[in-house]
Short mmCIF file of C-alpha atoms and ligand atoms in Angstrom, two decimals:
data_model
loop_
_atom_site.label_atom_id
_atom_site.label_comp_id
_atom_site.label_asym_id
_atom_site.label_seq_id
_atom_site.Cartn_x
_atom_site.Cartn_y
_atom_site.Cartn_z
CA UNK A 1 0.00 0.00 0.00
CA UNK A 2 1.39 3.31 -0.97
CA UNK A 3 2.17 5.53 2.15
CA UNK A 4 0.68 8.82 2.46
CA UNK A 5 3.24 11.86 3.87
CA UNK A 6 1.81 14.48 5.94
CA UNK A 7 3.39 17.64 6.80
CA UNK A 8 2.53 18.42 10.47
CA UNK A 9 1.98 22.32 11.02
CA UNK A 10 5.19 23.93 11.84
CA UNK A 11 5.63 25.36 15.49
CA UNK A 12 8.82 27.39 16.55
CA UNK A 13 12.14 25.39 18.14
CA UNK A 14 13.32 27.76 20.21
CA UNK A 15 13.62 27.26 24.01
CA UNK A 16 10.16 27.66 26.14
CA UNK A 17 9.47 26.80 29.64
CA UNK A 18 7.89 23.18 29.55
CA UNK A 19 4.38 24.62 30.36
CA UNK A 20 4.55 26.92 26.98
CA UNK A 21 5.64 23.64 25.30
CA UNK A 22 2.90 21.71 26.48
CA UNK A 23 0.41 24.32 25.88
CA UNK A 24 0.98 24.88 22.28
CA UNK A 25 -2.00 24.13 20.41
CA UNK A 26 -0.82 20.78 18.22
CA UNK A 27 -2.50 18.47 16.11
CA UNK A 28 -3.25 15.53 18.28
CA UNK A 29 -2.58 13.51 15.85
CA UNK A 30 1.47 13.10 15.46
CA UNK A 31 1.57 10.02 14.49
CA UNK A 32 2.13 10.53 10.53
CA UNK A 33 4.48 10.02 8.41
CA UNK A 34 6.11 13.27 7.83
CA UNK A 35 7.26 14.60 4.10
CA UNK A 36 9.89 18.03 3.86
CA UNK A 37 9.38 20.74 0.90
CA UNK A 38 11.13 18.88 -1.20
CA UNK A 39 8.40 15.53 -0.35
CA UNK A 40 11.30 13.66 0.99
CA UNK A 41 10.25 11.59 3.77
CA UNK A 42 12.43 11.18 7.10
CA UNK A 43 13.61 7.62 6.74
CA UNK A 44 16.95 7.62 8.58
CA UNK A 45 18.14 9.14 11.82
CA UNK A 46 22.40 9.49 12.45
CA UNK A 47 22.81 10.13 16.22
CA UNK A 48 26.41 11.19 16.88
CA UNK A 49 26.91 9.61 20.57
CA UNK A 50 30.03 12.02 21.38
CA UNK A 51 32.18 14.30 20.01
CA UNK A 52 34.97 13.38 20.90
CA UNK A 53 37.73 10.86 19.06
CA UNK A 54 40.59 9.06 19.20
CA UNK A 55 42.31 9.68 15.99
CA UNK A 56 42.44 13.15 14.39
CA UNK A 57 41.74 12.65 10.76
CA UNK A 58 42.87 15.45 8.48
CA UNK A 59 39.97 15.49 7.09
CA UNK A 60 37.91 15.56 9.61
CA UNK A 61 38.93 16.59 13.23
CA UNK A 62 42.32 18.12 12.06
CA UNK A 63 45.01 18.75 14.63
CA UNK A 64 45.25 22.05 15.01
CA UNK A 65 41.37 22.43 15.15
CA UNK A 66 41.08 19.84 17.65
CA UNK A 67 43.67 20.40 19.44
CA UNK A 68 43.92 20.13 23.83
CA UNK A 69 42.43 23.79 23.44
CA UNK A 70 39.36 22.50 22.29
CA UNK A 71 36.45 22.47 24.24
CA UNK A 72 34.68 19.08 24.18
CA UNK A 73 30.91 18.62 25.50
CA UNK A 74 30.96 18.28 29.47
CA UNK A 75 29.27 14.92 29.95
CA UNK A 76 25.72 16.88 31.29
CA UNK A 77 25.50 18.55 27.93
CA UNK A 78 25.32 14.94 26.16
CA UNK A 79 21.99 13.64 25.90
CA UNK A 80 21.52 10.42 28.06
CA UNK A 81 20.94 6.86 26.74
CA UNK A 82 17.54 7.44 28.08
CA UNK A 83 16.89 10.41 26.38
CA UNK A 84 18.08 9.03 23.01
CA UNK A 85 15.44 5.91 22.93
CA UNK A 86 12.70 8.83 23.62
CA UNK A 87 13.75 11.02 20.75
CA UNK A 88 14.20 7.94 18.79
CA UNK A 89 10.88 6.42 19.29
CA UNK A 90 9.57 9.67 18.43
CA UNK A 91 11.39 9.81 15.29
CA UNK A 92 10.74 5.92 14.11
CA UNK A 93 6.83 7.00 14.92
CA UNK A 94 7.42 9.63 12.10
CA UNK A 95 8.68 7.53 9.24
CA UNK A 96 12.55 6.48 10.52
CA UNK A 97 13.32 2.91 9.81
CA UNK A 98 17.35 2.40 10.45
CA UNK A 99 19.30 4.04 13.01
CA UNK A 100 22.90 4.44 12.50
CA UNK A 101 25.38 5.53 15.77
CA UNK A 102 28.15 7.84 15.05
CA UNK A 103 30.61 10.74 16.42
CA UNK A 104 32.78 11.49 16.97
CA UNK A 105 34.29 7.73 17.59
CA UNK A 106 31.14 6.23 19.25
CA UNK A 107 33.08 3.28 20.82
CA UNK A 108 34.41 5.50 23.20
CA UNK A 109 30.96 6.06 24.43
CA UNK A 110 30.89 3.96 27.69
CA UNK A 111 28.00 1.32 27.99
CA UNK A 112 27.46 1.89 24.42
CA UNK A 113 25.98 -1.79 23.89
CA UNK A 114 23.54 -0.79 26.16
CA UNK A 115 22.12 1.96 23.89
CA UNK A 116 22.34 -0.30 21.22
CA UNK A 117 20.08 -3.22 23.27
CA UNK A 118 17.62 -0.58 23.57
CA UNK A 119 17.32 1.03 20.20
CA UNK A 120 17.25 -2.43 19.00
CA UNK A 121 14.13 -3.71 20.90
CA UNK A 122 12.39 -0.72 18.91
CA UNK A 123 9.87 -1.35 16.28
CA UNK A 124 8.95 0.29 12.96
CA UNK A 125 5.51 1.51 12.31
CA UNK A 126 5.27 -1.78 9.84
CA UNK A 127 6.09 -3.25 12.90
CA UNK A 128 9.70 -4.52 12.06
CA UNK A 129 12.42 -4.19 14.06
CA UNK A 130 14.59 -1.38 13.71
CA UNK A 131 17.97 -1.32 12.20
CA UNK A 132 20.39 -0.42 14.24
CA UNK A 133 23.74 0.37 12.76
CA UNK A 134 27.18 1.90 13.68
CA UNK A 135 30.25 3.31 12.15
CA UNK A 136 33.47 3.37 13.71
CA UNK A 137 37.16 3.77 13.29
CA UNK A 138 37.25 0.32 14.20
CA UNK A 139 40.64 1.13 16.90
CA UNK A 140 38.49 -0.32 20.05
CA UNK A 141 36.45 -2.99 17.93
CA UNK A 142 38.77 -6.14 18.32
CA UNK A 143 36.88 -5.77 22.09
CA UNK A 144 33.42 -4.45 21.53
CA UNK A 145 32.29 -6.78 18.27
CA UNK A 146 30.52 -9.37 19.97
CA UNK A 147 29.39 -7.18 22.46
CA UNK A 148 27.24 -4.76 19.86
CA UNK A 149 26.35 -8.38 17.71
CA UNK A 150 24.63 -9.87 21.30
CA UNK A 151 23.37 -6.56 21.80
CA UNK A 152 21.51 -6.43 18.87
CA UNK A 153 23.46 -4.48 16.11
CA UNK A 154 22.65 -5.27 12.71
CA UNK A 155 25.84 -3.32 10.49
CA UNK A 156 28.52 -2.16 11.15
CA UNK A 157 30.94 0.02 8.93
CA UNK A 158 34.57 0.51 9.85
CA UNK A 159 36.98 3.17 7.95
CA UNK A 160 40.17 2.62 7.26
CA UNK A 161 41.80 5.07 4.44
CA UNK A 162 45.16 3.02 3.50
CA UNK A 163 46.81 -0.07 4.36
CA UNK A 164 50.46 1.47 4.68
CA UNK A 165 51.29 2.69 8.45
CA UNK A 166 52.26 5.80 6.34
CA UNK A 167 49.40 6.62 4.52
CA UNK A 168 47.37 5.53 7.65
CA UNK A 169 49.65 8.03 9.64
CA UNK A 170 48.64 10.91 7.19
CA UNK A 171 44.88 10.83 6.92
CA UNK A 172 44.33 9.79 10.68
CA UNK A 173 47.29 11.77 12.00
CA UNK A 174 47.79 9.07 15.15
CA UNK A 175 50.19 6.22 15.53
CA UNK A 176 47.47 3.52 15.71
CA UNK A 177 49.06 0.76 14.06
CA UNK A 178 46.63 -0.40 11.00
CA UNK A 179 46.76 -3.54 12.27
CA UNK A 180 44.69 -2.77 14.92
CA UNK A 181 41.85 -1.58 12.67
CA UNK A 182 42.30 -4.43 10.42
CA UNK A 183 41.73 -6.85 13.46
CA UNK A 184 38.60 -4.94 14.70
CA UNK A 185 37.41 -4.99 11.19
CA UNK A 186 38.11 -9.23 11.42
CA UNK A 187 36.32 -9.29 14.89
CA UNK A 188 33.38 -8.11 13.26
CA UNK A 189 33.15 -10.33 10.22
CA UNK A 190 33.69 -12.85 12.98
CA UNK A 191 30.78 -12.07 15.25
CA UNK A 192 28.68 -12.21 12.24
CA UNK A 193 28.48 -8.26 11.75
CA UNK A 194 28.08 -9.50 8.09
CA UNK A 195 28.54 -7.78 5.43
CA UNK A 196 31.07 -5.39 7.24
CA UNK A 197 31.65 -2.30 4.97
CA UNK A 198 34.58 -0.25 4.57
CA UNK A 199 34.85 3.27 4.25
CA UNK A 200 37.78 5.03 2.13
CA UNK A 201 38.00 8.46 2.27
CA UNK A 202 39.99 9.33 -1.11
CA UNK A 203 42.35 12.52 -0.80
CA UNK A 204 44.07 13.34 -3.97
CA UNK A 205 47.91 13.46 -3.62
CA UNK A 206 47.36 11.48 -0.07
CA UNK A 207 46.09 8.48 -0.10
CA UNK A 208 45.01 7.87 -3.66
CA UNK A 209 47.40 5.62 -4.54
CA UNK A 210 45.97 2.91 -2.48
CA UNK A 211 43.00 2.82 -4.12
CA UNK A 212 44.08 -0.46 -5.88
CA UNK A 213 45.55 -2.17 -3.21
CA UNK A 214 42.94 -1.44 -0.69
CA UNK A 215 40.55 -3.33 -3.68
CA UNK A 216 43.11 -6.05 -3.86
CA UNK A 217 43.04 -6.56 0.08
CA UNK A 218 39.03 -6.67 0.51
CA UNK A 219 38.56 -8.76 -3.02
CA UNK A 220 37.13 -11.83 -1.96
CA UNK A 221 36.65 -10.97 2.01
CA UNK A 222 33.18 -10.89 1.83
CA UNK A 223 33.61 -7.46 2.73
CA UNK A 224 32.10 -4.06 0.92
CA UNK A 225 34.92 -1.56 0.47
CA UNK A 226 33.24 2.15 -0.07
CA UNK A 227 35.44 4.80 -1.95
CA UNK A 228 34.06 8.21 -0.72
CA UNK A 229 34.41 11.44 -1.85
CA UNK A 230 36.63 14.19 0.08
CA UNK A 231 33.23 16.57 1.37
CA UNK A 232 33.93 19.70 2.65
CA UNK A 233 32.06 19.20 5.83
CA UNK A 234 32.79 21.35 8.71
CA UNK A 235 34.95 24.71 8.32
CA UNK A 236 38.50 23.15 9.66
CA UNK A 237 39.66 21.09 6.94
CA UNK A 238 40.38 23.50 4.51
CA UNK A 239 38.80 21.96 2.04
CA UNK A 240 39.44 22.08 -2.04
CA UNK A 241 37.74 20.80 -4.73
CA UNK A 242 41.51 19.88 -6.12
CA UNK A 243 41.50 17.77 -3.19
CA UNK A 244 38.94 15.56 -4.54
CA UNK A 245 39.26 12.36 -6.21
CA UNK A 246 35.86 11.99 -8.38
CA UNK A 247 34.06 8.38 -8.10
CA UNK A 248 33.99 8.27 -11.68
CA UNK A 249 38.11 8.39 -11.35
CA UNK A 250 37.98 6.09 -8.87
CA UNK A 251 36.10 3.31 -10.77
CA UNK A 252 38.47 3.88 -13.74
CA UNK A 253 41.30 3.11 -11.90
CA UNK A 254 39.65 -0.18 -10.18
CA UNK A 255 38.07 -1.34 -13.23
CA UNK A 256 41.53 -0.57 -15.05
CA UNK A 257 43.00 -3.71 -12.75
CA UNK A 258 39.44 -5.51 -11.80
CA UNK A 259 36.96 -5.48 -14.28
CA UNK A 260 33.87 -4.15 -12.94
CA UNK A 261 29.88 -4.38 -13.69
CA UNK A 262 27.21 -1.90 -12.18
CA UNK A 263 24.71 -3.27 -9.89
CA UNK A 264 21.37 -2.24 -8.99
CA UNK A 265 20.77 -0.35 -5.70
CA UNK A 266 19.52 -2.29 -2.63
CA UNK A 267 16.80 0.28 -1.95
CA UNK A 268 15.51 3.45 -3.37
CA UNK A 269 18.11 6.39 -2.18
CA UNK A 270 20.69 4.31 -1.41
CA UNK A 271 24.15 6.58 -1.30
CA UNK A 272 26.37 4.39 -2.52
CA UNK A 273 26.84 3.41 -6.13
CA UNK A 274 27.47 -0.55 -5.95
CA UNK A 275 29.87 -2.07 -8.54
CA UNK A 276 30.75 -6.06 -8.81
CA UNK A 277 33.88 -7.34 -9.41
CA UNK A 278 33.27 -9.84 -12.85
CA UNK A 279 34.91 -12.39 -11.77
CA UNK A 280 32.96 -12.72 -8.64
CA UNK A 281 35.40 -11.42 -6.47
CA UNK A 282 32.81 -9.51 -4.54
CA UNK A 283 31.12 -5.90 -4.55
CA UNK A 284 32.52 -2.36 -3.85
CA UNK A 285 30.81 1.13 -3.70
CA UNK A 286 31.75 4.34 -4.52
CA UNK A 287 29.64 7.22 -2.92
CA UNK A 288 29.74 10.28 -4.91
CA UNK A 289 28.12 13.67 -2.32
CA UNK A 290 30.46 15.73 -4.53
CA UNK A 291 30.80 15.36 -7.99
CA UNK A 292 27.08 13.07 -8.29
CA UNK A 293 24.85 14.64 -5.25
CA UNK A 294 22.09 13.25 -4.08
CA UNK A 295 20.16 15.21 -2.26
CA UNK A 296 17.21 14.81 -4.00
CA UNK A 297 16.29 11.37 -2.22
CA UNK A 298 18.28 12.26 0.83
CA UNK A 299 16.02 10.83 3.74
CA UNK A 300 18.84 11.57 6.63
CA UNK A 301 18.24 13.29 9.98
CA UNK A 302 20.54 14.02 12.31
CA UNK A 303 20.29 13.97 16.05
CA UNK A 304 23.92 16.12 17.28
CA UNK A 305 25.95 14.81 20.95
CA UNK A 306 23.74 17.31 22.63
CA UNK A 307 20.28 16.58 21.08
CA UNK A 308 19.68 19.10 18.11
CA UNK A 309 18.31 17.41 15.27
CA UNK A 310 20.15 18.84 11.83
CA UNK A 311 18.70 17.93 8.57
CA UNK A 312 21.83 18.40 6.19
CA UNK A 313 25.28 17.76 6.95
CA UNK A 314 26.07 21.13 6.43
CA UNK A 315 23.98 22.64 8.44
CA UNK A 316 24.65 25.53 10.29
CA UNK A 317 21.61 25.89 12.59
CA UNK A 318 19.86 22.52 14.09
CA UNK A 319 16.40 22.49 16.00
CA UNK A 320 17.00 21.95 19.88
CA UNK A 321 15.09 18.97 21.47
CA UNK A 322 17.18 18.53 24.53
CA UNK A 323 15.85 21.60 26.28
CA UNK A 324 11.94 21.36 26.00
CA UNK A 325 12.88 17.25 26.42
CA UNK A 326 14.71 18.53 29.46
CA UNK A 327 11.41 20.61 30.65
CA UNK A 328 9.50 17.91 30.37
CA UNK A 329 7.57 18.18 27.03
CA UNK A 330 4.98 15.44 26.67
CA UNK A 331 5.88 12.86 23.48
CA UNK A 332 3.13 15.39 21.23
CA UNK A 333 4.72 18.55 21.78
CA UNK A 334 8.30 16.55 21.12
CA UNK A 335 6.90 14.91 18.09
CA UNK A 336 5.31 18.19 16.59
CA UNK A 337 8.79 19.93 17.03
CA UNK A 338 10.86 16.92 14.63
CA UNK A 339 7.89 17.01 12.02
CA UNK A 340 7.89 20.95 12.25
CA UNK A 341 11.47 21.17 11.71
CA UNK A 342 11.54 18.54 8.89
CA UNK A 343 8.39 19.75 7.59
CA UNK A 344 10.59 23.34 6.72
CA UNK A 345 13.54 21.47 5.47
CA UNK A 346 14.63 22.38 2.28
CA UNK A 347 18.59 21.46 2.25
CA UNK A 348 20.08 20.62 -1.03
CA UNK A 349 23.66 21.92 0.33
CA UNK A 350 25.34 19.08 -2.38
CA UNK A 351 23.50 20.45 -5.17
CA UNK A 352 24.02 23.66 -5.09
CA UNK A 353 27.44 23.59 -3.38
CA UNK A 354 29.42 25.64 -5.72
CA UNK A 355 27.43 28.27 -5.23
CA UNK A 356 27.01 27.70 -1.71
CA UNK A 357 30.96 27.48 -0.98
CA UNK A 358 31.38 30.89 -2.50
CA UNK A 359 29.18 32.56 0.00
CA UNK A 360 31.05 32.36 3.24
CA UNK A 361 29.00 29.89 5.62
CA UNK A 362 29.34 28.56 9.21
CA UNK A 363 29.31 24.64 9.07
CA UNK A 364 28.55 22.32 12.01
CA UNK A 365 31.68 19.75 12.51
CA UNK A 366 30.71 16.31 11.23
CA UNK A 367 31.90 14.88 14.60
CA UNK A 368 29.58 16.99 16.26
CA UNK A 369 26.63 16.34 14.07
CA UNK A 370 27.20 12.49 13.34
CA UNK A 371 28.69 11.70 10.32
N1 LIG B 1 34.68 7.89 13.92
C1 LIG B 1 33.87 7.06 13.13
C2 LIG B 1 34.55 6.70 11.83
O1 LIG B 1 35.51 7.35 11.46
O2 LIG B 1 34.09 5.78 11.18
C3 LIG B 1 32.48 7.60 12.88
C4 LIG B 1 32.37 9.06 12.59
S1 LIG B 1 33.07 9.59 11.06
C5 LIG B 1 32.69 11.29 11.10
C6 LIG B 1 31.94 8.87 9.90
C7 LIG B 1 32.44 8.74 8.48
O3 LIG B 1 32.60 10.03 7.93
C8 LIG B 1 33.79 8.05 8.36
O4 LIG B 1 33.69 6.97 7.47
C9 LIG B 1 34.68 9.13 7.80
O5 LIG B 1 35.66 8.61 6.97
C10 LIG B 1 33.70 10.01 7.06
N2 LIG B 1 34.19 11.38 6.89
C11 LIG B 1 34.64 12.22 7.83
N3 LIG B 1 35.01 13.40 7.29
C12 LIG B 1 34.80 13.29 5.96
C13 LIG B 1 34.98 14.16 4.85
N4 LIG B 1 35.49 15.38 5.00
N5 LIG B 1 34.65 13.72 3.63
C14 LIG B 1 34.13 12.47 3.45
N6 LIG B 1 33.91 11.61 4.46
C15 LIG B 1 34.25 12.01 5.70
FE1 LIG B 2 37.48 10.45 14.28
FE2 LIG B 2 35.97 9.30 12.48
FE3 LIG B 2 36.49 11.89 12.28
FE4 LIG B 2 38.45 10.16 11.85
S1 LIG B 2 36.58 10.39 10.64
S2 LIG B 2 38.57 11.99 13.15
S3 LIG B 2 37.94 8.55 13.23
S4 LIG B 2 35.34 10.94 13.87
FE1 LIG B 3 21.41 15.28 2.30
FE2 LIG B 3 22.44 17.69 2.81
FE3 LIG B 3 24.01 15.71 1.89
FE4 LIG B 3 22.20 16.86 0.27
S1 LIG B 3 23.97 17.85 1.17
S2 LIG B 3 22.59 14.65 0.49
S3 LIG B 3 20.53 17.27 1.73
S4 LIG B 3 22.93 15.74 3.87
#
């Protein structure tokens, strides 16, 4: 049956005592799927756990950015495990389906299986359960994979941008031998995280020349290796478009050494564009937010370390939820204030980004907002 999207009259999202919350005169009935000007539907909510990290990609979190000067969220400005399963049972009640947990490196989120037990005992409006997946740097995950798997975890996707400590060394800017992430990376094909995906951020000049190897090692691993796209999230990574390797550049080269044949998309709006190997050697991805956007069936919310939900990665601005969930807004008001914000949302940052990136902007940091 086809599903209907309602937009749910907009209220404001700015701070109110709890009473003014509860007061507001809202639809009663919240319980609609919700559709933004564009009539994309909210299908997917990113919840960045904490900020904080233990490597300091360049790309990313970069040194001198993130640096012992840098003021991390105090532990009472992160929302609580218990406040995340409200705001996400509120958000699966408007449309969400899959939950993914990110930072920040959410590993280093103590009790973090416990989070994921919960989240995973949630149900869809179809009444399925809801997948719950993570992505991680994969440094602590040679402990915490069986953990997450008997706590419920469906996916998990581990990054890894080079298989030389060098390269390694340059994009993460840490001494974590790549070992270790290789091991947490086995862990989790072990535990039956299956199939484990691997993220490549490609940086021209950096780390492109292990495109091919990095295809060579995950051939016939059972494992999905993802090529991404250098984004210019954030405002610290001094982003340039020379810096990016396009997808289209990065399939040439694979296909130049593994023939390759396009396959069809798992789902509708799926980001990544999946490729087979033709001798059966297994399936890569290449995920194109630069050069290919795809805003147009983007479906992502994002719920930031201390509880304001984003609708773009490059946001600047996000819609608070910890403060009237603080005050003790009832689940309607809470509800009306997600569909109201992504009932206004008209982000298509990707697709218009050149003429976005000439206009000097504030962007949140992707470790902030959950990347
Ligand atoms: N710390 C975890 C990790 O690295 O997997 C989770 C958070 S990280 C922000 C999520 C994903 O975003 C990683 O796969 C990372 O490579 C990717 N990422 C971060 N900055 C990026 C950028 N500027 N361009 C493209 N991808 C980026
Ligand atoms: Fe940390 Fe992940 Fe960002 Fe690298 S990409 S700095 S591992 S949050
Ligand atoms: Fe979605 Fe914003 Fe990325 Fe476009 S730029 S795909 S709207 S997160």
């Amino acid at each position: 049956m086809a599903e209907t999207f309602k937009i749910i009259p907009l209220i404001p999202v700015t701070a109110k005592p709890a009473q003014a919350y509860n007061e507001l005169d809202v639809p009663r009935d919240h319980g609609q799927f919700v559709a933004d000007t564009l009539q994309r539907p909210m299908r997917d909510l990113r919840i960045s756990v904490t900020d904080r990290c233990n490597l300091r990609c360049t790309y990313c979190m970069p040194r001198e950015a993130f640096d012992e000067n840098h003021s991390f969220l105090p532990r009472a400005e992160l929302l609580s495990f218990e406040e995340i399963e409200r705001l996400a049972k509120l958000f699966i009640r408007l449309g969400v389906q899959k939950i993914r947990l990110t930072g920040g490196e959410p590993l280093l989120r103590r009790g973090i299986e416990r989070l994921v037990e919960s989240l995973a005992r949630l149900q869809t409006k179809a009444g399925q359960p809801v997948e719950v997946a993570l992505t991680t740097n994969a440094v602590l995950l040679s402990k915490k994979a069986l953990s997450l798997k008997d706590a419920g975890l469906s996916r998990i996707t581990a990054s890894l941008d080079g298989l030389s400590e060098e390269t390694f060394r340059r994009m993460s800017d840490s001494n974590v031998p790549v070992k270790t992430v290789l091991d947490g990376i086995a862990a989790a094909q072990h535990a039956g995280l299956a199939p484990v995906k691997v993220n490549m951020v490609v940086k021209r000049g950096v780390n492109d020349h292990e495109i091919i190897p990095m295809a060579g090692h995950f051939r016939n691993s059972g494992i999905v290796l993802r090529f991404i796209e250098y984004m210019d999230v954030g405002c610290t990574n001094g982003w340039r478009m020379d810096d990016v390797v396009a997808a289209r550049e990065i399939l040439e080269q694979v296909a130049s050494r593994y023939p390759l044949r396009q396959v069809d998309p798992n789902y509708m709006g799926e980001v990544a564009e999946r490729w087979c190997y033709a001798d059966g050697g297994g399936e890569i991805g290449v995920i194109a937010s630069v050069t290919q956007a795809f805003c147009h069936e983007c479906t992502r919310a994002r719920l930031s370390t201390d509880g304001k939900l984003y609708t773009c990665l490059f946001g600047s601005s996000g819609a608070d939820l910890r403060a009237p969930l603080r005050m003790g807004s009832n689940d309607r008001i809470l509800t009306n204030l997600i569909a109201g914000h992504w009932g206004q949302r008209g982000d298509r940052y990707s697709q218009i980004r050149h003429a976005a990136t000439e206009i000097p902007r504030e962007k949140i940091e992707m470790s902030y907002i959950g990347g």
